[in-house]
Coordinates of C-alpha atoms in Angstrom, one line a residue:
M7 CA 98.5 -170.3 100.7
A8 CA 100.4 -168.7 103.6
A9 CA 103.3 -166.4 102.1
E10 CA 105.5 -163.4 103.3
R11 CA 106.6 -160.2 101.7
Y12 CA 108.3 -157.0 102.2
V13 CA 106.3 -153.8 101.8
D14 CA 107.4 -150.9 102.6
G15 CA 110.8 -152.3 104.4
G16 CA 108.3 -154.5 106.8
L17 CA 107.7 -158.2 106.5
Q18 CA 104.1 -158.9 105.9
R19 CA 102.4 -162.2 105.7
H20 CA 99.6 -162.6 103.5
V21 CA 97.2 -165.4 103.9
S22 CA 94.3 -165.6 101.5
G23 CA 92.5 -167.7 99.4
Q24 CA 93.5 -165.7 96.3
Q25 CA 94.4 -167.7 93.1
E26 CA 98.1 -167.7 92.1
G27 CA 97.7 -166.2 88.7
D28 CA 96.6 -162.9 90.2
A29 CA 99.0 -160.6 89.4
S30 CA 97.9 -157.5 91.8
V31 CA 98.8 -159.3 94.6
P32 CA 102.1 -161.4 93.9
L33 CA 102.5 -164.2 96.9
V34 CA 106.1 -165.6 97.4
E35 CA 107.0 -168.8 99.0
V36 CA 108.8 -168.5 101.9
P37 CA 112.6 -169.9 101.9
A38 CA 113.6 -172.8 104.1
A39 CA 115.9 -170.2 106.2
R40 CA 112.7 -168.0 106.9
R41 CA 110.6 -170.9 107.9
S42 CA 113.3 -171.7 110.5
L43 CA 112.5 -168.6 112.5
S44 CA 110.9 -168.7 116.0
P45 CA 107.1 -168.6 115.6
S46 CA 107.0 -166.3 118.6
I47 CA 109.1 -163.9 116.4
E48 CA 107.1 -164.4 113.2
E49 CA 103.9 -163.4 115.1
K50 CA 105.2 -160.6 117.2
W51 CA 106.3 -158.9 113.7
T52 CA 103.2 -159.7 111.6
R53 CA 102.3 -156.7 109.5
R54 CA 99.3 -155.2 108.2
P55 CA 98.3 -155.3 104.4
H56 CA 98.4 -151.6 103.2
C57 CA 95.0 -150.3 101.8
R58 CA 94.7 -148.6 98.6
E59 CA 91.2 -149.9 97.0
E60 CA 88.1 -149.5 99.5
P61 CA 88.9 -146.0 101.3
D62 CA 86.1 -146.3 103.8
H63 CA 88.3 -148.5 106.1
C64 CA 91.2 -151.1 105.7
S65 CA 90.9 -153.3 102.4
S66 CA 91.6 -156.7 102.4
D67 CA 93.7 -156.0 99.1
V68 CA 97.7 -155.8 99.5
A69 CA 99.6 -153.2 97.2
A70 CA 101.9 -155.1 95.0
S71 CA 105.0 -155.6 96.1
P72 CA 108.3 -154.9 93.8
E73 CA 110.4 -156.4 95.6
P74 CA 109.7 -160.1 96.1
L75 CA 111.5 -162.2 99.0
D76 CA 113.5 -164.0 96.6
M77 CA 115.2 -160.8 95.2
L78 CA 115.8 -160.2 98.6
S79 CA 118.2 -162.9 98.9
Y80 CA 119.4 -162.3 95.4
L81 CA 120.8 -158.9 96.1
F82 CA 122.0 -159.8 99.6
P83 CA 123.1 -163.1 99.2
T84 CA 124.9 -162.8 102.8
L85 CA 122.0 -161.2 104.6
R86 CA 120.7 -163.0 107.6
P87 CA 116.9 -163.8 107.4
Q88 CA 116.8 -162.4 110.8
A89 CA 118.2 -159.2 109.9
F90 CA 114.8 -157.8 108.7
F91 CA 113.0 -158.0 111.9
P92 CA 113.3 -155.4 114.1
P93 CA 114.3 -157.2 116.9
D94 CA 117.8 -157.8 115.3
L95 CA 117.4 -153.7 114.6
H96 CA 121.3 -153.7 115.5
S97 CA 122.5 -156.2 112.8
L98 CA 120.3 -154.7 110.4
C99 CA 121.8 -151.2 110.8
D100 CA 125.3 -152.4 110.8
Y101 CA 124.5 -154.1 107.5
A102 CA 123.4 -150.7 106.2
H103 CA 126.2 -149.1 107.2
G104 CA 128.6 -151.6 105.3
F105 CA 126.4 -151.0 102.3
S106 CA 126.1 -147.5 102.6
E107 CA 127.9 -147.3 98.9
P108 CA 127.9 -150.6 97.2
K109 CA 130.5 -151.0 94.4
K110 CA 129.0 -154.1 93.1
I111 CA 126.0 -156.0 92.4
H112 CA 125.0 -159.5 91.3
K113 CA 123.6 -160.0 87.8
G114 CA 123.2 -163.6 88.8
R115 CA 123.6 -166.1 91.4
G116 CA 127.3 -166.7 91.5
S117 CA 128.4 -163.8 89.4
A118 CA 129.1 -159.7 89.7
A119 CA 129.7 -157.1 87.5
S120 CA 131.0 -153.8 88.5
L121 CA 128.1 -150.7 88.3
E122 CA 130.7 -149.2 85.4
E123 CA 130.6 -152.0 83.4
Q124 CA 126.6 -152.5 83.7
R125 CA 126.5 -148.7 82.8
R126 CA 128.6 -149.4 79.7
P127 CA 126.4 -148.9 76.6
R128 CA 126.2 -151.9 74.3
Q129 CA 128.9 -151.5 71.9
D130 CA 128.0 -152.5 68.0
G131 CA 128.9 -155.7 67.2
E132 CA 127.9 -157.1 70.7
D133 CA 125.8 -160.1 71.1
S134 CA 122.2 -158.6 71.6
A135 CA 121.6 -161.5 74.0
S136 CA 123.5 -159.2 76.5
S137 CA 120.8 -156.5 76.3
G138 CA 118.7 -158.7 78.7
G139 CA 121.2 -159.0 81.1
T140 CA 121.8 -155.1 80.6
A141 CA 117.8 -154.5 81.1
A142 CA 118.2 -156.9 84.2
A143 CA 121.2 -155.2 85.7
C144 CA 119.0 -151.9 85.6
V145 CA 116.2 -153.7 87.6
D146 CA 118.6 -154.7 90.0
R147 CA 120.2 -151.4 90.6
K148 CA 116.8 -149.9 91.0
L149 CA 116.1 -152.7 93.6
L150 CA 119.2 -151.9 95.1
S151 CA 118.7 -148.3 95.5
A152 CA 115.5 -148.7 97.1
Y153 CA 116.9 -151.4 99.6
M154 CA 119.8 -149.2 100.6
S155 CA 117.5 -146.1 100.9
Q156 CA 115.4 -148.2 103.4
L157 CA 118.4 -149.3 105.5
R158 CA 119.8 -145.8 105.9
Q159 CA 116.0 -144.5 107.1
L160 CA 116.2 -147.8 109.6
E161 CA 119.7 -146.7 110.6
Q162 CA 118.6 -143.2 111.3
W163 CA 115.6 -144.3 113.6
R164 CA 118.3 -146.4 115.3
F165 CA 118.6 -143.6 117.8
L166 CA 115.4 -143.8 119.4
C167 CA 114.7 -147.6 119.1
V168 CA 118.2 -148.0 121.0
D169 CA 118.2 -145.1 123.2
G170 CA 114.3 -145.3 123.6
E171 CA 112.9 -142.7 126.9
E172 CA 116.9 -141.0 127.3
M173 CA 116.4 -140.0 123.4
K174 CA 113.2 -138.7 123.7
E175 CA 114.0 -136.0 126.3
K176 CA 117.5 -135.2 125.2
K177 CA 116.6 -134.5 121.4
K178 CA 113.0 -133.9 121.2
H179 CA 113.3 -131.3 118.4
V180 CA 115.0 -134.2 116.5
L181 CA 112.2 -136.6 116.9
K182 CA 109.6 -134.6 116.2
Q183 CA 111.2 -133.8 112.9
K184 CA 111.7 -137.4 112.1
V185 CA 108.6 -138.3 113.4
R186 CA 106.5 -135.7 111.0
A187 CA 108.7 -137.0 108.1
G188 CA 107.4 -140.2 108.3
V189 CA 107.9 -143.5 110.7
P190 CA 109.5 -146.4 108.8
D191 CA 106.0 -148.7 108.6
C192 CA 107.8 -151.9 109.7
L193 CA 109.3 -150.0 113.0
R194 CA 106.0 -148.3 113.7
G195 CA 104.8 -151.3 116.4
V196 CA 108.1 -150.4 118.1
V197 CA 108.1 -146.9 117.7
W198 CA 104.7 -146.1 118.9
Q199 CA 105.4 -147.9 122.0
L200 CA 108.1 -145.7 122.9
L201 CA 106.5 -143.0 121.9
A202 CA 103.9 -143.7 124.2
G203 CA 105.8 -144.4 126.8
V204 CA 104.5 -148.1 127.5
Q205 CA 107.6 -149.6 128.9
K206 CA 108.0 -146.4 131.0
M207 CA 104.1 -146.8 132.3
K208 CA 104.5 -150.6 132.9
Q209 CA 107.9 -149.9 135.1
E210 CA 106.1 -147.2 137.3
A211 CA 102.8 -148.9 137.4
G212 CA 104.8 -152.0 138.7
Y213 CA 102.6 -154.5 136.6
E214 CA 103.3 -158.3 137.0
P215 CA 105.0 -159.8 133.7
D216 CA 101.9 -162.2 133.2
M217 CA 99.3 -159.7 133.8
Y218 CA 97.7 -159.9 130.5
F219 CA 97.5 -163.7 130.7
K220 CA 96.0 -163.7 134.2
L221 CA 93.8 -161.2 132.4
V222 CA 92.6 -163.2 129.1
T223 CA 92.4 -166.5 131.1
S224 CA 90.6 -165.2 134.2
K225 CA 87.4 -166.3 135.6
I226 CA 86.1 -163.0 136.5
W227 CA 84.8 -162.8 133.1
T228 CA 81.9 -165.1 134.0
E229 CA 80.5 -162.9 136.7
D230 CA 77.3 -161.2 136.1
S231 CA 79.2 -157.5 135.8
L232 CA 80.7 -158.7 132.8
T233 CA 79.3 -161.6 131.4
N234 CA 76.8 -159.5 128.8
L235 CA 80.0 -158.0 127.6
G236 CA 81.1 -161.0 125.7
P237 CA 78.5 -161.0 123.2
I238 CA 78.7 -157.5 122.6
I239 CA 82.4 -157.4 122.1
A240 CA 81.6 -160.1 119.6
R241 CA 79.3 -158.4 117.6
D242 CA 81.3 -155.4 117.2
I243 CA 84.6 -156.6 116.3
N244 CA 82.7 -158.1 113.1
R245 CA 82.2 -154.7 112.1
T246 CA 86.1 -153.5 112.8
F247 CA 87.8 -153.3 109.8
P248 CA 85.6 -156.2 108.2
K249 CA 87.4 -155.8 104.6
H250 CA 91.0 -156.2 106.3
I251 CA 92.6 -159.7 106.0
L252 CA 93.6 -160.1 109.5
F253 CA 89.7 -159.2 110.8
R254 CA 87.4 -160.4 108.0
D255 CA 87.0 -164.4 108.9
M256 CA 84.9 -164.9 112.2
H257 CA 86.5 -166.8 114.7
Q258 CA 89.9 -166.5 113.2
K259 CA 93.6 -165.6 114.8
G260 CA 92.8 -161.8 113.9
Q261 CA 89.0 -161.7 115.7
Q262 CA 90.2 -163.9 118.5
A263 CA 93.1 -161.4 119.1
L264 CA 91.0 -158.5 118.8
F265 CA 88.4 -159.9 121.6
N266 CA 91.3 -160.9 123.9
V267 CA 92.5 -157.4 124.1
L268 CA 89.1 -156.1 124.7
K269 CA 88.1 -158.6 127.2
A270 CA 91.4 -157.8 129.3
Y271 CA 91.1 -154.3 129.4
A272 CA 87.4 -154.8 130.5
I273 CA 88.3 -156.5 133.3
F274 CA 91.5 -154.8 134.0
N275 CA 89.2 -151.2 134.3
P276 CA 85.9 -152.0 135.0
D277 CA 85.1 -148.7 135.8
V278 CA 85.2 -148.2 131.6
G279 CA 84.6 -152.0 130.7
Y280 CA 84.0 -151.7 127.0
C281 CA 82.7 -149.0 124.5
Q282 CA 82.4 -149.1 120.9
G283 CA 84.9 -147.1 119.4
M284 CA 87.8 -148.9 121.6
G285 CA 87.8 -151.9 118.7
F286 CA 89.3 -149.5 116.2
L287 CA 92.1 -148.4 118.6
S288 CA 92.6 -152.0 119.3
G289 CA 92.6 -153.1 115.8
I290 CA 95.0 -150.7 114.3
L291 CA 97.7 -151.9 117.5
L292 CA 96.9 -155.6 116.7
M293 CA 98.2 -154.6 112.8
Y294 CA 101.6 -153.8 114.1
M295 CA 102.5 -155.3 117.4
N296 CA 100.9 -158.8 119.2
E297 CA 98.2 -158.9 121.2
E298 CA 99.3 -158.1 124.2
D299 CA 101.6 -155.2 123.5
A300 CA 98.3 -154.0 122.0
F301 CA 96.7 -154.4 124.9
Y302 CA 99.5 -152.4 127.2
M303 CA 99.6 -149.7 124.5
L304 CA 95.8 -149.3 124.7
V305 CA 96.0 -149.3 128.3
C306 CA 98.7 -146.4 127.9
L307 CA 96.7 -144.7 125.1
L308 CA 93.3 -144.3 127.7
H309 CA 94.9 -143.6 130.8
K310 CA 98.5 -141.7 130.3
H311 CA 96.9 -139.9 126.8
N312 CA 93.7 -138.9 129.0
M313 CA 91.5 -140.4 126.6
Q314 CA 89.6 -142.9 129.1
G315 CA 87.1 -140.2 129.4
L316 CA 85.9 -140.9 125.7
F317 CA 84.7 -144.1 126.9
T318 CA 83.2 -144.0 130.6
P319 CA 79.6 -142.9 130.9
G320 CA 78.5 -139.7 129.8
L321 CA 81.5 -139.4 127.7
P322 CA 82.8 -136.3 129.5
T323 CA 86.2 -136.0 127.8
L324 CA 84.4 -135.9 124.5
E325 CA 82.0 -133.2 125.5
K326 CA 84.9 -131.2 126.6
Y327 CA 86.5 -131.8 123.3
F328 CA 83.1 -130.5 121.8
F329 CA 83.4 -127.4 123.4
Q330 CA 86.9 -126.7 122.7
F331 CA 86.4 -127.8 118.9
Q332 CA 83.6 -125.3 118.7
R333 CA 85.9 -122.2 120.3
L334 CA 88.8 -123.2 117.8
L335 CA 86.5 -123.4 115.0
Q336 CA 85.4 -120.0 115.7
K337 CA 88.9 -118.6 115.7
H338 CA 90.6 -120.2 113.0
M339 CA 87.8 -120.2 110.7
P340 CA 84.6 -118.0 112.1
R341 CA 83.0 -117.7 108.8
L342 CA 82.5 -121.3 108.2
S343 CA 81.7 -121.5 112.3
V344 CA 78.8 -118.9 111.6
H345 CA 77.7 -120.8 108.3
L346 CA 77.6 -124.3 110.2
R347 CA 75.9 -122.5 113.2
N348 CA 73.0 -121.3 110.8
E349 CA 72.7 -124.6 109.1
G350 CA 72.2 -126.6 112.7
V351 CA 75.5 -128.3 112.3
E352 CA 76.9 -129.2 115.9
P353 CA 80.5 -130.6 116.5
S354 CA 78.7 -133.7 117.9
M355 CA 77.3 -134.6 114.8
Y356 CA 80.7 -135.4 112.8
L357 CA 83.3 -135.1 115.6
S358 CA 82.5 -138.1 117.5
S359 CA 83.8 -140.7 115.5
W360 CA 86.8 -138.7 114.4
M361 CA 88.0 -138.6 118.3
M362 CA 86.7 -141.6 119.4
T363 CA 88.6 -144.0 117.0
L364 CA 91.3 -141.0 116.6
F365 CA 90.4 -140.8 113.0
S366 CA 90.9 -144.8 112.1
Y367 CA 87.2 -145.5 111.0
N368 CA 86.3 -144.2 107.4
F369 CA 90.1 -142.6 106.7
S370 CA 92.4 -144.3 104.6
F371 CA 94.9 -145.8 106.4
D372 CA 97.9 -143.7 105.1
C373 CA 96.2 -141.1 106.9
V374 CA 95.7 -143.0 109.7
V375 CA 99.1 -143.9 110.5
K376 CA 100.4 -140.7 109.5
I377 CA 97.9 -139.1 111.8
W378 CA 99.2 -141.4 114.8
D379 CA 102.8 -140.8 114.3
V380 CA 102.3 -137.1 115.3
F381 CA 99.7 -137.8 117.8
L382 CA 101.7 -139.8 120.0
N383 CA 104.6 -137.8 120.0
D384 CA 102.9 -134.4 120.0
G385 CA 99.6 -135.5 122.0
E386 CA 95.8 -134.2 121.7
K387 CA 96.5 -131.0 119.8
M388 CA 97.0 -132.9 116.9
L389 CA 93.4 -134.3 117.1
F390 CA 92.3 -130.8 117.2
R391 CA 94.7 -129.7 114.4
T392 CA 93.4 -132.5 112.2
A393 CA 89.8 -132.1 112.6
L394 CA 90.6 -128.3 111.7
A395 CA 92.5 -129.4 108.8
I396 CA 89.7 -131.7 107.2
L397 CA 87.4 -128.2 107.5
Q398 CA 90.0 -126.2 106.0
I399 CA 90.3 -128.6 102.9
K400 CA 86.5 -128.5 102.5
Q401 CA 85.8 -125.4 103.5
E402 CA 84.7 -123.9 100.1
D403 CA 82.3 -126.9 99.4
L404 CA 80.9 -126.2 102.9
F405 CA 80.0 -122.6 102.5
T406 CA 77.3 -123.3 99.8
A407 CA 76.0 -126.5 101.5
S408 CA 72.8 -126.8 103.4
F409 CA 72.5 -129.1 106.6
E410 CA 72.3 -132.8 104.7
A411 CA 75.1 -131.5 102.0
I412 CA 77.2 -130.7 104.8
L413 CA 76.8 -133.8 106.8
E414 CA 77.1 -136.2 103.6
A415 CA 80.5 -134.3 102.8
L416 CA 81.9 -134.8 106.1
K417 CA 81.1 -138.1 106.4
L418 CA 82.6 -138.7 102.8
T419 CA 85.5 -136.5 102.6
P420 CA 88.0 -138.5 105.1
S421 CA 88.1 -141.3 102.7
Q422 CA 88.8 -139.0 99.7
L423 CA 91.8 -137.1 101.6
D424 CA 95.2 -137.0 100.4
A425 CA 97.5 -138.0 103.4
N426 CA 100.1 -135.5 102.4
V427 CA 98.0 -133.2 102.1
L428 CA 95.7 -133.8 105.2
L429 CA 99.3 -134.1 107.4
E430 CA 100.8 -130.8 105.8
T431 CA 97.3 -128.8 106.4
A432 CA 97.1 -129.9 109.9
L433 CA 100.7 -129.0 111.1
N434 CA 100.0 -125.7 109.9
V435 CA 97.2 -125.1 112.0
K436 CA 98.2 -123.2 115.0
V437 CA 96.8 -125.3 118.1
H438 CA 98.8 -125.0 121.5
N439 CA 98.7 -127.2 124.6
S440 CA 98.4 -124.2 126.6
T441 CA 95.6 -123.0 124.4
L442 CA 93.5 -126.4 125.0
R443 CA 94.4 -125.7 128.9
E444 CA 92.7 -122.7 128.9
L445 CA 89.7 -123.9 126.9
E446 CA 89.5 -126.7 129.5
E447 CA 89.7 -124.2 132.2
E448 CA 86.8 -121.9 130.3
Y449 CA 84.9 -125.4 130.1
F450 CA 85.0 -126.5 133.6
E451 CA 84.3 -122.7 134.6
E452 CA 81.1 -122.9 132.4
K453 CA 79.7 -126.0 134.0
K454 CA 80.3 -125.2 137.2
M455 CA 78.2 -121.9 136.7
Q456 CA 75.7 -124.3 134.9
A457 CA 75.5 -126.3 138.1
L458 CA 75.1 -123.4 140.8
D459 CA 72.1 -121.9 138.5
Q460 CA 70.4 -125.2 138.8
S461 CA 70.9 -125.4 142.3
G462 CA 69.6 -121.9 143.2
N463 CA 66.5 -122.6 141.4
V464 CA 65.7 -124.8 143.7
A465 CA 64.3 -123.4 147.2
D466 CA 65.7 -124.5 150.7
P467 CA 63.2 -126.7 152.4
D468 CA 64.5 -125.4 155.9
E469 CA 64.0 -121.6 155.0

């Protein structure tokens, strides 16, 4: 059964074999007006289910929505269905502005009552049957208040979605505050692309409009250098968010989109090709945007945000991250750093999966999206802040743990973290871009000295 719903203000399509009587995931039939929408728009703005039950990674369970779609029509009978789609953000914001102070609320289709009348306590002698209408009105007011709050929040984000790159430069401090306060879930796909600078990258690089289509349908894939990647990618996508409804079924739309994105990137950048970990990045992106946008977003992450070295042979960027993190750990938590070193626990033993997947593996979804929000605006310093925050939250337990217990704790901790606590702790960790640059210079200087020492030990045969 296919149905759509709104969660956190965002449209979500839920397709599953779940029984209709299951109250934990109420499914709402799509009205005829909704079905008439263009399939391309519906596909482009398909949303991801929220994770609640299974913390290892995304669950197939969907948080129950208190605002079914027919209630939206009930509360806003004049609202066009398209107004909740991000492509029609202007209409949505204009509509929200007009309803900033609602004076009436519908008790039923075709009737209305003032809020004051609904708030008036029932007098003795009034028909007791009216209590049901009063209770319904209370529920309606709560729903209306929730929708108004979401609409006002969307209106506040209009400055970014409308002005884009120009507003990013003019009001960086305002954008920084809003990102840290939380990006509306129904706009994350749009906002992430703006924060990452995808459109600017495409213009500067001069990519052809149909480049993604050409890559996906390219015959280069059959060449010997790439033909072996197909089975490897197919094997790995079965392990990518296997409990998430979008990717859990083999050979279905979600897995096919993920395969296409990874295949296109392998052809686009043969020097990197495909590496484990890229599937998690692409999977997160596909939960918020169509596969073409996800591809360009992946290109932007790996190139503009200097993450390409996380997946090239030798993993040079990852090695640099280990060095930088070790120095930062010594600075911020010297006692814990000494204890971990004495127990033989190195950053490479726990930091790899965090960095290569941008914390999308084994973390709750709330943690993942909040980290990504800030990372795309602040840059790689957010990755180090988050990693240090995890150790800071668990440091008391780690102090008394041995080697095996430390690794087990660091493996289980991500799924147990509260997203708000993690974000607040991470933002309080002082890591600056200038510090990372200094550590990067120190890392390369040390690598240079090691290379000189090794070459000095080799005698010149001409001497």
